[in-house]
Protein backbone atom coordinates (compact mmCIF):
# COMPACT_ATOMS: atom_id res chain seq x y z
CA UNK A 1 0.00 0.00 0.00
CA UNK A 2 1.40 3.40 -0.91
CA UNK A 3 1.53 6.07 1.75
CA UNK A 4 0.07 9.51 1.27
CA UNK A 5 2.35 12.49 1.11
CA UNK A 6 0.68 15.18 3.18
CA UNK A 7 2.25 17.67 5.54
CA UNK A 8 1.17 18.03 9.17
CA UNK A 9 -0.78 21.17 8.19
CA UNK A 10 -2.58 19.41 5.33
CA UNK A 11 -3.58 16.51 7.60
CA UNK A 12 -4.71 19.00 10.25
CA UNK A 13 -6.95 20.69 7.65
CA UNK A 14 -8.46 17.31 6.74
CA UNK A 15 -9.42 16.51 10.34
CA UNK A 16 -10.85 19.98 10.91
CA UNK A 17 -12.97 19.46 7.76
CA UNK A 18 -13.90 15.88 8.88
CA UNK A 19 -12.97 14.77 5.36
CA UNK A 20 -14.09 11.14 4.85
CA UNK A 21 -12.03 10.74 1.70
CA UNK A 22 -8.90 10.42 3.85
CA UNK A 23 -10.24 7.74 6.21
CA UNK A 24 -7.78 4.87 6.38
CA UNK A 25 -5.02 6.90 4.74
CA UNK A 26 -3.86 8.40 8.02
CA UNK A 27 -4.86 8.47 11.67
CA UNK A 28 -5.04 11.29 14.17
CA UNK A 29 -3.58 10.43 17.57
CA UNK A 30 -4.22 12.63 20.59
CA UNK A 31 -1.33 12.53 23.06
CA UNK A 32 -3.39 13.66 26.06
CA UNK A 33 -6.14 11.03 25.71
CA UNK A 34 -4.06 8.27 24.05
CA UNK A 35 -6.90 7.81 21.52
CA UNK A 36 -6.63 7.72 17.74
CA UNK A 37 -9.34 8.58 15.18
CA UNK A 38 -10.21 8.64 11.51
CA UNK A 39 -9.86 12.01 9.75
CA UNK A 40 -13.68 12.15 9.46
CA UNK A 41 -14.34 11.68 13.20
CA UNK A 42 -16.98 14.10 14.49
CA UNK A 43 -15.64 14.13 18.05
CA UNK A 44 -14.52 17.43 19.53
CA UNK A 45 -11.25 18.48 17.93
CA UNK A 46 -8.13 18.33 20.10
CA UNK A 47 -5.65 21.14 20.52
CA UNK A 48 -3.22 21.12 17.62
CA UNK A 49 -0.25 20.84 19.98
CA UNK A 50 -1.59 17.51 21.31
CA UNK A 51 -1.92 15.84 17.89
CA UNK A 52 0.33 13.38 16.10
CA UNK A 53 -0.41 11.79 12.74
CA UNK A 54 0.28 8.19 11.76
CA UNK A 55 0.04 6.71 8.28
CA UNK A 56 -0.26 3.13 9.48
CA UNK A 57 -2.74 1.66 11.98
CA UNK A 58 -0.12 -0.79 13.30
CA UNK A 59 2.24 2.10 14.09
CA UNK A 60 -0.38 4.14 15.95
CA UNK A 61 -1.35 1.12 18.05
CA UNK A 62 2.31 0.20 18.65
CA UNK A 63 2.78 3.76 19.96
CA UNK A 64 0.18 2.97 22.67
CA UNK A 65 -2.93 4.67 21.29
CA UNK A 66 -6.35 3.00 21.45
CA UNK A 67 -9.14 3.37 18.88
CA UNK A 68 -11.88 5.97 19.29
CA UNK A 69 -15.21 4.43 20.27
CA UNK A 70 -17.11 6.92 18.12
CA UNK A 71 -15.42 6.57 14.74
CA UNK A 72 -13.94 3.08 15.24
CA UNK A 73 -10.85 3.60 13.06
CA UNK A 74 -9.76 -0.04 13.50
CA UNK A 75 -12.88 -1.27 11.69
CA UNK A 76 -12.57 -1.66 7.92
CA UNK A 77 -16.28 -1.41 7.10
CA UNK A 78 -18.54 1.45 8.05
CA UNK A 79 -18.00 2.57 11.63
CA UNK A 80 -21.77 2.66 12.07
CA UNK A 81 -22.51 -1.01 11.36
CA UNK A 82 -22.77 -1.84 15.07
CA UNK A 83 -24.94 1.20 15.75
CA UNK A 84 -27.35 0.33 12.93
CA UNK A 85 -27.51 -3.27 14.15
CA UNK A 86 -28.33 -2.04 17.68
CA UNK A 87 -31.07 0.26 16.38
CA UNK A 88 -32.64 -2.46 14.23
CA UNK A 89 -32.52 -4.92 17.13
CA UNK A 90 -34.21 -2.32 19.33
CA UNK A 91 -36.90 -1.69 16.70
CA UNK A 92 -37.58 -5.41 16.24
CA UNK A 93 -37.80 -5.93 20.01
CA UNK A 94 -39.99 -2.89 20.70
CA UNK A 95 -42.12 -2.47 17.54
CA UNK A 96 -45.37 -2.78 19.55
CA UNK A 97 -44.52 0.30 21.61
CA UNK A 98 -45.36 3.86 20.69
CA UNK A 99 -41.80 4.79 19.72
CA UNK A 100 -40.62 8.22 18.71
CA UNK A 101 -37.16 9.02 17.36
CA UNK A 102 -36.05 10.34 20.75
CA UNK A 103 -36.75 6.94 22.38
CA UNK A 104 -34.54 5.21 19.85
CA UNK A 105 -31.83 7.87 20.08
CA UNK A 106 -31.85 7.66 23.90
CA UNK A 107 -31.41 3.90 23.67
CA UNK A 108 -28.23 4.21 21.59
CA UNK A 109 -27.02 7.39 23.32
CA UNK A 110 -27.15 9.81 20.41
CA UNK A 111 -29.11 12.92 19.54
CA UNK A 112 -32.24 12.21 17.47
CA UNK A 113 -30.92 14.32 14.58
CA UNK A 114 -27.54 12.55 14.52
CA UNK A 115 -29.12 9.11 14.78
CA UNK A 116 -31.53 9.77 11.93
CA UNK A 117 -28.75 11.12 9.71
CA UNK A 118 -26.43 8.14 10.36
CA UNK A 119 -29.22 5.56 10.07
CA UNK A 120 -30.42 7.01 6.77
CA UNK A 121 -26.86 7.22 5.45
CA UNK A 122 -26.32 3.53 6.24
CA UNK A 123 -29.75 2.03 5.37
CA UNK A 124 -31.25 4.58 2.96
CA UNK A 125 -34.24 4.75 5.32
CA UNK A 126 -35.23 6.63 8.44
CA UNK A 127 -35.75 4.72 11.68
CA UNK A 128 -39.48 5.50 11.36
CA UNK A 129 -39.86 3.95 7.89
CA UNK A 130 -37.81 0.96 9.02
CA UNK A 131 -40.10 0.54 12.03
CA UNK A 132 -43.15 0.73 9.75
CA UNK A 133 -41.72 -2.08 7.62
CA UNK A 134 -41.21 -4.24 10.71
CA UNK A 135 -44.80 -3.56 11.78
CA UNK A 136 -46.20 -4.32 8.32
CA UNK A 137 -44.14 -7.54 8.13
CA UNK A 138 -45.63 -8.60 11.46
CA UNK A 139 -49.13 -7.67 10.29
CA UNK A 140 -48.69 -9.84 7.16
CA UNK A 141 -48.06 -12.84 9.39
CA UNK A 142 -51.09 -12.04 11.56
CA UNK A 143 -53.36 -11.49 8.55
CA UNK A 144 -52.32 -14.81 7.08
CA UNK A 145 -52.29 -16.98 10.20
CA UNK A 146 -54.84 -15.51 12.66
CA UNK A 147 -58.45 -14.46 12.70
CA UNK A 148 -57.71 -11.11 14.36
CA UNK A 149 -59.57 -8.19 12.78
CA UNK A 150 -57.65 -5.56 10.84
CA UNK A 151 -58.23 -3.14 13.73
CA UNK A 152 -56.89 -5.63 16.28
CA UNK A 153 -53.84 -6.24 14.10
CA UNK A 154 -53.32 -2.51 13.67
CA UNK A 155 -52.93 -2.04 17.44
CA UNK A 156 -51.18 -5.39 18.00
CA UNK A 157 -48.29 -4.40 15.72
CA UNK A 158 -47.88 -0.94 17.27
CA UNK A 159 -49.73 1.46 15.00
CA UNK A 160 -51.47 4.23 16.93
CA UNK A 161 -54.27 4.77 14.42
CA UNK A 162 -56.02 2.69 11.75
CA UNK A 163 -55.45 5.39 9.13
CA UNK A 164 -51.66 5.18 9.60
CA UNK A 165 -51.83 1.39 9.45
CA UNK A 166 -53.86 1.34 6.22
CA UNK A 167 -51.69 4.02 4.60
CA UNK A 168 -48.40 2.26 5.51
CA UNK A 169 -49.82 -1.11 4.45
CA UNK A 170 -50.94 0.16 1.06
CA UNK A 171 -47.63 1.99 0.49
CA UNK A 172 -45.61 -1.16 1.14
CA UNK A 173 -47.93 -3.87 -0.27
CA UNK A 174 -50.01 -2.05 -2.91
CA UNK A 175 -53.22 -3.46 -1.45
CA UNK A 176 -55.35 -3.16 1.67
CA UNK A 177 -54.96 -5.53 4.64
CA UNK A 178 -58.31 -7.16 3.70
CA UNK A 179 -57.21 -7.71 0.10
CA UNK A 180 -53.95 -9.22 1.33
CA UNK A 181 -55.76 -11.56 3.72
CA UNK A 182 -58.17 -12.69 1.01
CA UNK A 183 -55.32 -13.34 -1.47
CA UNK A 184 -53.07 -15.08 1.08
CA UNK A 185 -55.80 -17.46 2.28
CA UNK A 186 -56.44 -18.58 -1.26
CA UNK A 187 -52.87 -19.86 -1.79
XYZ file of C-alpha atoms in Angstrom:
187
model
C 0.000 0.000 0.000
C 1.401 3.399 -0.911
C 1.526 6.072 1.747
C 0.068 9.513 1.269
C 2.348 12.488 1.107
C 0.679 15.185 3.181
C 2.250 17.671 5.536
C 1.169 18.027 9.166
C -0.776 21.172 8.187
C -2.583 19.407 5.331
C -3.581 16.513 7.603
C -4.713 18.997 10.253
C -6.952 20.693 7.646
C -8.462 17.306 6.741
C -9.424 16.506 10.340
C -10.855 19.982 10.906
C -12.975 19.462 7.762
C -13.895 15.880 8.877
C -12.970 14.767 5.363
C -14.092 11.143 4.850
C -12.025 10.743 1.697
C -8.897 10.421 3.845
C -10.242 7.744 6.207
C -7.785 4.868 6.383
C -5.025 6.899 4.744
C -3.863 8.399 8.018
C -4.861 8.466 11.674
C -5.044 11.294 14.168
C -3.580 10.425 17.565
C -4.222 12.633 20.593
C -1.331 12.534 23.063
C -3.392 13.656 26.065
C -6.142 11.030 25.710
C -4.058 8.271 24.047
C -6.905 7.809 21.522
C -6.632 7.724 17.736
C -9.337 8.582 15.181
C -10.208 8.638 11.509
C -9.863 12.011 9.750
C -13.682 12.154 9.460
C -14.343 11.683 13.198
C -16.975 14.096 14.494
C -15.640 14.129 18.054
C -14.521 17.431 19.532
C -11.253 18.485 17.933
C -8.135 18.331 20.098
C -5.645 21.143 20.522
C -3.218 21.120 17.622
C -0.246 20.837 19.980
C -1.592 17.508 21.312
C -1.924 15.835 17.887
C 0.333 13.378 16.101
C -0.413 11.787 12.735
C 0.283 8.187 11.763
C 0.044 6.709 8.280
C -0.258 3.129 9.485
C -2.740 1.665 11.981
C -0.117 -0.786 13.298
C 2.238 2.104 14.088
C -0.376 4.142 15.953
C -1.350 1.119 18.054
C 2.311 0.202 18.649
C 2.779 3.757 19.961
C 0.181 2.973 22.669
C -2.933 4.667 21.293
C -6.348 2.997 21.454
C -9.144 3.369 18.880
C -11.879 5.971 19.292
C -15.209 4.429 20.269
C -17.109 6.922 18.123
C -15.419 6.575 14.739
C -13.937 3.078 15.236
C -10.851 3.602 13.057
C -9.761 -0.039 13.495
C -12.885 -1.268 11.685
C -12.566 -1.664 7.923
C -16.280 -1.408 7.096
C -18.545 1.449 8.052
C -17.995 2.570 11.633
C -21.766 2.659 12.068
C -22.513 -1.009 11.362
C -22.773 -1.841 15.067
C -24.938 1.200 15.748
C -27.350 0.334 12.927
C -27.514 -3.267 14.147
C -28.330 -2.039 17.682
C -31.069 0.261 16.375
C -32.635 -2.462 14.225
C -32.522 -4.917 17.134
C -34.212 -2.315 19.331
C -36.904 -1.691 16.701
C -37.578 -5.408 16.241
C -37.800 -5.931 20.008
C -39.992 -2.885 20.698
C -42.123 -2.475 17.538
C -45.371 -2.777 19.551
C -44.523 0.297 21.614
C -45.360 3.857 20.688
C -41.801 4.792 19.722
C -40.617 8.218 18.708
C -37.162 9.025 17.361
C -36.046 10.344 20.753
C -36.750 6.942 22.384
C -34.540 5.205 19.845
C -31.831 7.875 20.081
C -31.849 7.658 23.896
C -31.408 3.895 23.670
C -28.228 4.212 21.591
C -27.021 7.388 23.321
C -27.146 9.811 20.406
C -29.105 12.922 19.543
C -32.237 12.213 17.465
C -30.918 14.317 14.576
C -27.538 12.553 14.515
C -29.116 9.106 14.779
C -31.534 9.770 11.932
C -28.751 11.115 9.709
C -26.430 8.140 10.356
C -29.224 5.557 10.075
C -30.422 7.014 6.766
C -26.856 7.222 5.448
C -26.322 3.527 6.236
C -29.747 2.027 5.373
C -31.248 4.582 2.963
C -34.242 4.749 5.320
C -35.229 6.632 8.436
C -35.749 4.720 11.681
C -39.477 5.500 11.357
C -39.856 3.950 7.893
C -37.810 0.956 9.017
C -40.099 0.544 12.025
C -43.148 0.735 9.748
C -41.715 -2.077 7.616
C -41.205 -4.241 10.708
C -44.801 -3.559 11.778
C -46.199 -4.323 8.320
C -44.145 -7.545 8.129
C -45.628 -8.602 11.460
C -49.133 -7.670 10.287
C -48.687 -9.841 7.160
C -48.065 -12.842 9.388
C -51.089 -12.043 11.562
C -53.358 -11.494 8.553
C -52.320 -14.813 7.079
C -52.292 -16.985 10.203
C -54.836 -15.506 12.659
C -58.455 -14.461 12.697
C -57.708 -11.109 14.356
C -59.572 -8.190 12.782
C -57.654 -5.564 10.841
C -58.228 -3.138 13.726
C -56.885 -5.630 16.282
C -53.839 -6.235 14.101
C -53.322 -2.505 13.671
C -52.927 -2.036 17.440
C -51.182 -5.388 17.995
C -48.292 -4.397 15.719
C -47.882 -0.942 17.267
C -49.734 1.461 14.999
C -51.470 4.227 16.928
C -54.268 4.768 14.416
C -56.016 2.687 11.748
C -55.450 5.391 9.128
C -51.660 5.182 9.600
C -51.829 1.388 9.454
C -53.856 1.338 6.223
C -51.695 4.015 4.600
C -48.399 2.259 5.505
C -49.817 -1.107 4.455
C -50.936 0.162 1.059
C -47.629 1.992 0.490
C -45.609 -1.165 1.138
C -47.933 -3.866 -0.273
C -50.012 -2.052 -2.914
C -53.223 -3.459 -1.451
C -55.353 -3.164 1.670
C -54.963 -5.535 4.636
C -58.313 -7.162 3.695
C -57.206 -7.713 0.097
C -53.947 -9.219 1.330
C -55.759 -11.561 3.721
C -58.165 -12.693 1.007
C -55.324 -13.341 -1.472
C -53.069 -15.079 1.081
C -55.803 -17.456 2.279
C -56.442 -18.580 -1.262
C -52.873 -19.857 -1.787
